[in-house]
């Protein structure tokens, strides 16, 4: 029981959480359901001495199992879904032509549009449903109907295609509604994920996203990183003098420079604290990282935002550290080294850059 619970939970997570190919997961779910139903029907048909029908349902169970294993191993959803659509069309056609179980087996044909919309995209599903309707009309409303066994009443032959068409229209409407709501849900999930990982004031990443970034880095192995810790100089004094709304505008302006300059690097820019920012650079040399920090320092000062402290304009102090990181401890040491370097920059008079190298 626990295995089944874990199994189906994994399939649903692939569909809704991990955003794995939705139709591929639905094909696998259909194969599981189809195999289970076919096995049960096979046993019942054998008990009732319907050996031909039992043989066919046994084959359908085997087909469902093979397609499930194939798609799970290869991930080639399209090949598996097309095979399933063709096989089901052939099997349901045999049910109609054979007239098995006094003609009731033909009613399985009406499920064909629903199955097509469940395992295929919209256009292929419409195409295969149309092919199924053509086969049905060819058997029932053309001279081919003479080859059908005498189990079908004239009333059934007239109504059967309309029953199929009704199921097709229902399946089309249901699929359209499902695709729309699923797409909307995906958009809302992406929007929520974006907002939850972003600082509302500066539009930079927040510390929640920094944690995800760290985990992704560590999964890739050892990486050389450069951390820049920035702090707005005399920011409390700026807030006390100009007000907190003006202070927010300063943070937005500083974040704008950081965002613009870091766009050309593999990097993450984070609002680390109140007036403190963090930039982590990947795949950059020490000279390149230092030049980047110096440009940040200069361009923020060049904003010429008036300030009563310092040299009359808003400025920042920057601490920079470099380290090869392969563990969470080393990543935290990288940030701690940058923080120590930032403290040194403040002690050196602010509006400057200070580097910190780990002890060897």
Coordinates of C-alpha atoms in Angstrom, one line a residue:
X1 CA 0.0 0.0 0.0
X2 CA 2.8 2.4 0.9
X3 CA 4.5 1.6 -2.4
X4 CA 1.3 2.4 -4.4
X5 CA 0.9 5.7 -2.4
X6 CA 4.4 6.7 -3.1
X7 CA 4.1 5.7 -6.8
X8 CA 1.0 7.7 -7.5
X9 CA 2.3 10.6 -5.4
X10 CA 5.4 10.7 -7.6
X11 CA 3.3 10.8 -10.8
X12 CA 1.1 13.7 -9.5
X13 CA 4.2 15.6 -8.4
X14 CA 5.7 15.1 -11.9
X15 CA 2.5 16.5 -13.4
X16 CA 1.8 19.5 -11.1
X17 CA 4.9 20.2 -9.0
X18 CA 7.9 19.4 -11.2
X19 CA 6.0 20.4 -14.3
X20 CA 7.1 17.3 -16.2
X21 CA 5.4 16.7 -19.6
X22 CA 1.8 16.6 -18.5
X23 CA 0.6 14.4 -21.4
X24 CA 3.5 11.9 -20.8
X25 CA 2.4 11.5 -17.2
X26 CA -1.3 11.1 -18.4
X27 CA -0.2 8.4 -20.9
X28 CA 1.5 6.5 -18.1
X29 CA -1.6 6.9 -15.9
X30 CA -3.8 5.6 -18.7
X31 CA -1.5 2.6 -19.3
X32 CA -1.8 1.7 -15.6
X33 CA -5.6 2.1 -15.6
X34 CA -5.9 0.3 -18.9
X35 CA -3.7 -2.6 -17.8
X36 CA -5.7 -3.0 -14.6
X37 CA -9.1 -2.9 -16.3
X38 CA -7.9 -5.3 -19.0
X39 CA -6.6 -7.8 -16.6
X40 CA -9.9 -7.8 -14.7
X41 CA -11.9 -8.1 -18.0
X42 CA -9.7 -10.9 -19.1
X43 CA -10.4 -12.9 -16.0
X44 CA -14.2 -12.2 -16.3
X45 CA -14.3 -13.1 -20.0
X46 CA -12.5 -16.4 -19.3
X47 CA -14.9 -17.2 -16.5
X48 CA -17.8 -16.5 -18.9
X49 CA -16.2 -18.6 -21.6
X50 CA -15.8 -15.5 -23.9
X51 CA -12.3 -16.7 -24.9
X52 CA -11.9 -14.6 -28.0
X53 CA -12.7 -11.4 -26.1
X54 CA -10.6 -12.6 -23.2
X55 CA -7.7 -13.0 -25.5
X56 CA -8.1 -9.5 -26.9
X57 CA -8.3 -7.9 -23.5
X58 CA -5.3 -9.9 -22.4
X59 CA -3.4 -8.5 -25.4
X60 CA -4.5 -4.9 -24.5
X61 CA -3.2 -5.4 -20.9
X62 CA 0.2 -6.5 -22.3
X63 CA 0.2 -3.5 -24.7
X64 CA -0.5 -1.1 -21.9
X65 CA 2.3 -2.6 -19.8
X66 CA 4.8 -2.4 -22.7
X67 CA 4.0 1.2 -23.6
X68 CA 4.2 2.2 -19.9
X69 CA 7.7 0.6 -19.5
X70 CA 8.8 2.1 -22.9
X71 CA 7.8 5.7 -22.0
X72 CA 9.2 5.4 -18.5
X73 CA 12.6 4.2 -19.7
X74 CA 13.0 6.4 -22.8
X75 CA 10.7 9.4 -22.1
X76 CA 9.6 9.3 -25.8
X77 CA 6.0 10.2 -25.1
X78 CA 4.9 10.9 -28.7
X79 CA 5.9 7.5 -30.0
X80 CA 4.1 5.8 -27.2
X81 CA 0.9 7.9 -27.5
X82 CA 0.7 7.4 -31.2
X83 CA 1.2 3.6 -30.8
X84 CA -1.6 3.6 -28.2
X85 CA -3.9 5.6 -30.4
X86 CA -3.4 3.3 -33.4
X87 CA -3.7 0.1 -31.3
X88 CA -6.9 1.2 -29.6
X89 CA -8.4 2.2 -32.9
X90 CA -7.7 -1.2 -34.3
X91 CA -8.9 -3.0 -31.2
X92 CA -12.2 -1.0 -30.9
X93 CA -12.8 -1.6 -34.7
X94 CA -12.5 -5.3 -34.1
X95 CA -15.1 -5.0 -31.3
X96 CA -17.5 -3.4 -33.7
X97 CA -16.9 -5.8 -36.5
X98 CA -16.9 -8.9 -34.2
X99 CA -20.2 -8.0 -32.4
X100 CA -18.8 -9.6 -29.3
X101 CA -21.0 -10.0 -26.2
X102 CA -24.2 -9.4 -28.2
X103 CA -22.8 -6.1 -29.6
X104 CA -22.1 -4.4 -26.2
X105 CA -18.4 -4.6 -26.8
X106 CA -18.8 -2.0 -29.6
X107 CA -19.7 0.6 -26.9
X108 CA -16.0 0.7 -26.0
X109 CA -15.6 2.6 -29.3
X110 CA -17.4 5.6 -27.8
X111 CA -14.6 6.0 -25.3
X112 CA -12.0 6.5 -28.1
X113 CA -12.3 10.4 -28.3
X114 CA -12.0 10.8 -24.6
X115 CA -8.8 8.6 -24.6
X116 CA -7.4 10.5 -27.5
X117 CA -7.8 13.9 -25.8
X118 CA -6.3 12.4 -22.6
X119 CA -3.1 11.2 -24.1
X120 CA -2.6 13.4 -27.1
X121 CA -2.4 17.2 -27.8
X122 CA -5.5 18.9 -29.1
X123 CA -4.9 18.7 -32.9
X124 CA -3.7 15.1 -33.0
X125 CA -6.7 14.1 -30.7
X126 CA -9.2 15.8 -33.1
X127 CA -7.5 14.0 -36.1
X128 CA -7.6 10.5 -34.5
X129 CA -11.2 11.1 -33.2
X130 CA -12.2 12.0 -36.8
X131 CA -10.5 8.9 -38.1
X132 CA -12.5 6.9 -35.6
X133 CA -15.7 8.5 -36.7
X134 CA -14.9 7.7 -40.3
X135 CA -14.3 4.1 -39.5
X136 CA -17.6 3.9 -37.6
X137 CA -19.6 5.5 -40.4
X138 CA -17.9 3.3 -42.9
X139 CA -19.0 0.2 -41.0
X140 CA -22.5 1.4 -40.1
X141 CA -23.7 3.6 -42.9
X142 CA -22.1 2.1 -46.1
X143 CA -22.5 -1.3 -47.8
X144 CA -19.8 -2.5 -45.4
X145 CA -22.5 -2.9 -42.7
X146 CA -23.5 -6.2 -44.4
X147 CA -20.3 -7.8 -43.0
X148 CA -21.5 -7.0 -39.4
X149 CA -23.0 -9.8 -37.4
X150 CA -26.8 -9.7 -36.8
X151 CA -26.5 -8.6 -33.2
X152 CA -27.0 -4.9 -34.0
X153 CA -30.5 -3.6 -34.2
X154 CA -31.3 -0.9 -36.8
X155 CA -32.0 1.5 -34.1
X156 CA -28.6 0.9 -32.6
X157 CA -26.9 1.4 -36.0
X158 CA -28.6 4.7 -36.4
X159 CA -27.8 6.1 -33.0
X160 CA -24.3 4.7 -32.4
X161 CA -22.4 7.4 -34.5
X162 CA -24.4 10.2 -32.7
X163 CA -23.4 8.7 -29.4
X164 CA -19.8 8.8 -30.6
X165 CA -20.1 12.4 -31.8
X166 CA -21.7 13.4 -28.4
X167 CA -18.7 11.9 -26.6
X168 CA -16.3 13.7 -28.9
X169 CA -17.9 17.1 -28.3
X170 CA -17.9 16.5 -24.6
X171 CA -14.3 15.4 -24.6
X172 CA -13.3 18.4 -26.8
X173 CA -15.0 20.9 -24.4
X174 CA -13.6 19.1 -21.3
X175 CA -10.1 19.1 -22.8
X176 CA -10.3 22.8 -23.7
X177 CA -11.4 23.7 -20.2
X178 CA -8.6 21.5 -18.7
X179 CA -5.9 22.9 -20.9
X180 CA -7.0 26.5 -20.2
X181 CA -7.1 26.0 -16.4
X182 CA -3.9 24.0 -16.4
X183 CA -2.1 26.7 -18.4
X184 CA -3.5 29.4 -16.1
X185 CA -2.4 27.4 -13.0
X186 CA 1.1 27.2 -14.5
X187 CA 1.2 30.9 -15.1
X188 CA 0.1 31.6 -11.5
X189 CA 2.6 29.2 -10.1
X190 CA 5.4 30.8 -12.1
X191 CA 4.3 34.3 -11.0
X192 CA 4.1 33.2 -7.4
X193 CA 7.5 31.6 -7.6
X194 CA 8.9 34.8 -9.1
X195 CA 7.4 37.0 -6.5
X196 CA 8.4 34.7 -3.6
X197 CA 12.0 34.9 -4.8
X198 CA 12.2 38.6 -5.3
X199 CA 12.6 41.6 -3.0
X200 CA 9.6 43.8 -3.4
X201 CA 11.3 47.1 -3.1
X202 CA 14.5 46.7 -5.2
X203 CA 13.3 43.9 -7.6
X204 CA 16.5 42.0 -6.8
X205 CA 16.6 38.4 -5.6
X206 CA 15.9 37.8 -1.9
X207 CA 17.6 35.5 0.6
X208 CA 15.1 32.7 -0.1
X209 CA 16.3 32.6 -3.7
X210 CA 19.9 32.8 -2.5
X211 CA 19.3 29.5 -0.7
X212 CA 18.0 27.8 -3.8
X213 CA 20.9 29.3 -5.8
X214 CA 23.4 27.9 -3.3
X215 CA 21.8 24.4 -3.4
X216 CA 21.9 24.4 -7.2
X217 CA 25.6 25.4 -7.2
X218 CA 26.6 22.7 -4.7
X219 CA 24.8 20.0 -6.8
X220 CA 27.1 21.0 -9.8
X221 CA 30.3 20.4 -7.8
X222 CA 33.3 22.6 -7.1
X223 CA 33.0 26.2 -8.5
X224 CA 35.1 29.3 -8.2
X225 CA 33.0 32.2 -6.9
X226 CA 33.5 35.8 -6.2
X227 CA 31.3 37.5 -3.6
X228 CA 30.8 41.2 -3.4
X229 CA 29.1 42.6 -0.2
X230 CA 27.9 46.2 -0.7
X231 CA 26.6 48.6 2.0
X232 CA 25.2 52.1 1.5
X233 CA 27.4 54.5 3.4
X234 CA 25.8 56.5 6.3
X235 CA 22.3 55.2 5.3
X236 CA 20.8 55.7 8.7
X237 CA 21.9 59.3 8.6
X238 CA 20.4 59.6 5.1
X239 CA 17.0 58.3 6.4
X240 CA 17.1 60.6 9.4
X241 CA 17.8 63.6 7.2
X242 CA 15.7 63.0 4.0
X243 CA 13.1 60.5 5.3
X244 CA 12.5 56.8 4.7
X245 CA 10.7 57.3 1.4
X246 CA 13.8 59.0 0.0
X247 CA 15.9 56.2 1.5
X248 CA 13.8 53.7 -0.4
X249 CA 14.5 55.6 -3.6
X250 CA 18.2 55.4 -2.9
X251 CA 18.0 51.6 -2.5
X252 CA 16.1 51.4 -5.8
X253 CA 18.7 53.4 -7.5
X254 CA 21.6 51.4 -6.1
X255 CA 19.8 48.2 -7.0
X256 CA 19.2 49.5 -10.6
X257 CA 23.0 49.9 -11.1
X258 CA 23.7 46.5 -9.6
X259 CA 21.1 44.9 -11.8
X260 CA 22.3 46.6 -15.0
X261 CA 26.0 45.9 -14.5
X262 CA 25.6 42.3 -13.3
X263 CA 23.4 41.4 -16.4
X264 CA 26.5 40.6 -18.4
X265 CA 27.7 38.0 -15.9
X266 CA 26.6 34.6 -14.7
X267 CA 25.6 36.0 -11.3
X268 CA 23.0 36.5 -8.7
X269 CA 22.2 39.9 -7.2
X270 CA 20.5 39.9 -3.8
X271 CA 19.2 42.4 -1.3
X272 CA 20.9 40.8 1.6
X273 CA 19.8 43.1 4.4
X274 CA 18.3 46.6 4.9
X275 CA 20.8 48.6 3.0
X276 CA 23.2 45.7 2.3
X277 CA 23.5 44.0 -1.1
X278 CA 25.3 40.8 -2.3
X279 CA 26.5 40.0 -5.7
X280 CA 27.9 36.5 -6.4
X281 CA 29.8 36.1 -9.7
X282 CA 30.5 32.8 -11.5
X283 CA 33.0 32.0 -14.2
X284 CA 34.9 35.3 -13.8
X285 CA 38.5 35.8 -12.9
X286 CA 39.7 37.8 -9.9
X287 CA 40.8 40.7 -12.1
X288 CA 37.4 40.8 -13.8
X289 CA 35.5 40.6 -10.5
X290 CA 37.6 43.4 -9.1
X291 CA 37.0 45.6 -12.2
X292 CA 33.3 44.9 -11.8
X293 CA 33.4 46.0 -8.1
X294 CA 35.3 49.2 -9.0
X295 CA 32.8 50.0 -11.8
X296 CA 29.9 49.4 -9.3
X297 CA 31.6 51.8 -6.8
X298 CA 32.1 54.5 -9.4
X299 CA 28.7 54.3 -11.1
X300 CA 26.8 54.4 -7.8
X301 CA 28.7 57.5 -6.8
X302 CA 28.1 59.0 -10.3
X303 CA 24.4 58.9 -9.6
X304 CA 25.1 62.2 -7.7
X305 CA 22.4 61.6 -5.1
X306 CA 23.0 64.4 -2.5
X307 CA 23.9 63.4 1.0
X308 CA 25.0 65.5 4.0
X309 CA 27.6 62.9 4.9
X310 CA 30.7 61.7 3.2
X311 CA 31.8 63.8 0.2
X312 CA 28.3 65.1 -0.4
X313 CA 26.9 62.2 -2.5
X314 CA 25.5 58.8 -1.8
X315 CA 28.2 56.1 -2.0
X316 CA 28.8 52.5 -1.1
X317 CA 31.5 50.4 0.5
X318 CA 32.3 47.1 -1.1
X319 CA 34.0 44.0 0.3
X320 CA 35.0 41.3 -2.1
X321 CA 36.2 37.7 -1.5
X322 CA 37.1 34.8 -3.8
X323 CA 37.0 31.1 -3.0
X324 CA 36.5 27.7 -4.7
X325 CA 33.3 26.3 -3.2
X326 CA 32.2 22.7 -3.1
X327 CA 30.3 22.6 0.2
X328 CA 27.8 24.7 2.1
X329 CA 30.4 25.5 4.7
X330 CA 32.7 26.9 2.1
X331 CA 29.9 29.0 0.6
X332 CA 29.1 30.5 4.0
X333 CA 32.8 31.1 4.5
X334 CA 32.8 33.0 1.2
X335 CA 30.1 35.3 2.4
X336 CA 31.7 35.7 5.8
X337 CA 35.0 36.7 4.1
X338 CA 33.1 39.3 2.0
X339 CA 31.5 40.7 5.1
X340 CA 34.9 41.0 6.8
X341 CA 36.2 42.8 3.7
X342 CA 33.3 45.1 3.8
X343 CA 34.1 46.0 7.4
X344 CA 37.7 46.7 6.4
X345 CA 36.3 49.0 3.6
X346 CA 34.3 50.9 6.1
X347 CA 37.2 51.2 8.5
X348 CA 39.3 52.6 5.6
X349 CA 37.0 55.6 5.2
X350 CA 34.0 54.2 3.1
X351 CA 33.4 54.8 -0.6
X352 CA 36.1 52.2 -1.4
X353 CA 36.8 48.6 -2.2
X354 CA 38.5 46.1 0.1
X355 CA 39.5 42.5 -0.7
X356 CA 39.7 39.5 1.6
X357 CA 41.6 36.3 1.0
X358 CA 41.0 33.2 3.1
X359 CA 43.8 32.0 5.3
X360 CA 45.9 29.2 3.7

